[in-house]
Amino acid sequence: MTERVDFYVLRSAAGRQRWSFACRLAEKIQLRDLRAVILAATDEDARELDTLLWTFSDRSFVPHALCGADGAADPATPVHLTANAELAPTADVLLNLSDRMPPGTERFARIAEIVDGDEGTRTRARERFKAYREMRVPVQTHMLGDGDGGGEDG
């Protein structure tokens, strides 16, 4: 059952800032010995995120794997990437980089909705915010500046 949803709202709409933030957040999650699923908008985005997780920091390593229809996800891997949440294993945290309401939210204790400054992205995020509220899931919003490292508050 989902205990909480956090909306991380980034000021900028520049490039792949949402993805970089997701990588940093995934790193913090796995360092706490928790499991995460990163839900990408498309399979191509999931593959690009796979590459970014290898390169986003020269001082860290985030063990991760792509999961898809071709095989079962390894439950020992702390971070999974997918464009289809139904194929992902149950995890502690779902990081949503898609613009849609993720299916099977009850399989994740927490959900992190990562939203950038793009008006279309924000409009769709507001719709998800309302949907979570209607589901009676506690929702918190974190407004982050351009230089914010995206600290996770627990």
CSV table of C-alpha atoms in Angstrom, one decimal, residues 28-133:
chain,number,residue,atom,x,y,z
A,28,LYS,CA,20.2,8.0,-2.2
A,29,ILE,CA,17.5,5.3,-2.1
A,30,GLN,CA,19.8,2.4,-2.8
A,31,LEU,CA,22.4,3.8,-0.3
A,32,ARG,CA,19.6,3.3,2.3
A,33,ASP,CA,19.3,-0.3,1.3
A,34,LEU,CA,15.9,0.3,-0.3
A,35,ARG,CA,14.7,-0.8,-3.7
A,36,ALA,CA,13.5,1.5,-6.4
A,37,VAL,CA,11.8,1.4,-9.8
A,38,ILE,CA,12.3,4.2,-12.3
A,39,LEU,CA,9.3,4.5,-14.6
A,40,ALA,CA,10.3,6.0,-17.9
A,41,ALA,CA,7.9,7.4,-20.5
A,42,THR,CA,9.1,5.0,-23.2
A,43,ASP,CA,11.4,2.0,-23.7
A,44,GLU,CA,13.9,4.3,-25.4
A,45,ASP,CA,13.9,6.7,-22.4
A,46,ALA,CA,14.5,3.7,-20.1
A,47,ARG,CA,17.6,2.7,-22.2
A,48,GLU,CA,18.9,6.3,-22.1
A,49,LEU,CA,18.4,6.4,-18.3
A,50,ASP,CA,20.3,3.1,-18.1
A,51,THR,CA,23.2,4.9,-19.8
A,52,LEU,CA,22.9,8.0,-17.6
A,53,LEU,CA,22.9,5.9,-14.4
A,54,TRP,CA,26.4,4.7,-15.4
A,55,THR,CA,27.7,8.2,-16.1
A,56,PHE,CA,25.8,10.8,-14.0
A,57,SER,CA,28.5,10.8,-11.3
A,58,ASP,CA,32.2,9.8,-11.5
A,59,ARG,CA,32.1,9.2,-7.7
A,60,SER,CA,29.3,6.7,-7.4
A,61,PHE,CA,27.8,3.6,-8.8
A,62,VAL,CA,24.1,2.8,-8.8
A,63,PRO,CA,23.5,-1.0,-9.3
A,64,HIS,CA,20.6,-1.2,-11.8
A,65,ALA,CA,19.0,-3.2,-14.5
A,66,LEU,CA,16.4,-2.7,-17.3
A,67,CYS,CA,13.4,-4.8,-16.9
A,68,GLY,CA,11.1,-5.7,-19.7
A,69,ALA,CA,9.0,-8.4,-21.4
A,70,ASP,CA,12.1,-10.4,-22.2
A,71,GLY,CA,12.7,-11.7,-18.7
A,72,ALA,CA,12.0,-11.5,-15.0
A,73,ALA,CA,13.6,-8.7,-13.0
A,74,ASP,CA,16.3,-9.8,-10.6
A,75,PRO,CA,15.0,-9.0,-7.1
A,76,ALA,CA,18.6,-8.5,-5.8
A,77,THR,CA,19.1,-5.5,-8.0
A,78,PRO,CA,18.3,-2.3,-6.1
A,79,VAL,CA,17.2,-0.1,-9.0
A,80,HIS,CA,15.1,-1.2,-12.0
A,81,LEU,CA,14.2,0.8,-15.1
A,82,THR,CA,11.1,0.2,-17.2
A,83,ALA,CA,8.5,1.9,-19.3
A,84,ASN,CA,5.9,-0.6,-18.1
A,85,ALA,CA,5.3,-0.5,-14.3
A,86,GLU,CA,3.4,-3.8,-14.5
A,87,LEU,CA,6.7,-5.6,-15.5
A,88,ALA,CA,8.6,-4.1,-12.6
A,89,PRO,CA,9.2,-5.9,-9.3
A,90,THR,CA,7.6,-4.6,-6.1
A,91,ALA,CA,9.9,-2.0,-4.6
A,92,ASP,CA,10.0,0.5,-1.8
A,93,VAL,CA,9.9,3.5,-4.0
A,94,LEU,CA,8.6,4.3,-7.5
A,95,LEU,CA,10.2,7.2,-9.3
A,96,ASN,CA,7.7,8.4,-11.9
A,97,LEU,CA,9.3,10.1,-15.0
A,98,SER,CA,6.3,9.3,-17.2
A,99,ASP,CA,3.4,11.8,-17.6
A,100,ARG,CA,0.8,9.2,-16.7
A,101,MET,CA,-0.6,7.8,-13.5
A,102,PRO,CA,1.4,4.6,-12.8
A,103,PRO,CA,-0.6,1.4,-12.6
A,104,GLY,CA,-0.2,-0.8,-9.5
A,105,THR,CA,0.7,2.0,-7.1
A,106,GLU,CA,-0.2,-0.2,-4.2
A,107,ARG,CA,3.0,-2.2,-4.8
A,108,PHE,CA,5.2,0.7,-3.8
A,109,ALA,CA,5.4,2.2,-0.3
A,110,ARG,CA,6.4,5.6,-1.7
A,111,ILE,CA,6.1,7.3,-5.0
A,112,ALA,CA,8.3,10.1,-6.2
A,113,GLU,CA,6.7,12.2,-8.9
A,114,ILE,CA,9.5,14.2,-10.6
A,115,VAL,CA,8.1,17.3,-12.4
A,116,ASP,CA,10.1,20.0,-14.3
A,117,GLY,CA,9.1,23.5,-15.3
A,118,ASP,CA,7.4,22.5,-18.6
A,119,GLU,CA,3.8,23.7,-18.4
A,120,GLY,CA,2.5,20.6,-20.1
A,121,THR,CA,4.3,18.4,-17.6
A,122,ARG,CA,3.1,20.4,-14.7
A,123,THR,CA,-0.5,20.2,-16.0
A,124,ARG,CA,-0.4,16.4,-16.1
A,125,ALA,CA,1.3,16.3,-12.7
A,126,ARG,CA,-1.5,18.3,-11.2
A,127,GLU,CA,-4.0,15.7,-12.5
A,128,ARG,CA,-1.9,13.0,-10.8
A,129,PHE,CA,-1.8,15.1,-7.6
A,130,LYS,CA,-5.6,15.2,-7.6
A,131,ALA,CA,-5.8,11.5,-8.3
A,132,TYR,CA,-3.6,10.6,-5.3
A,133,ARG,CA,-5.6,12.9,-3.1
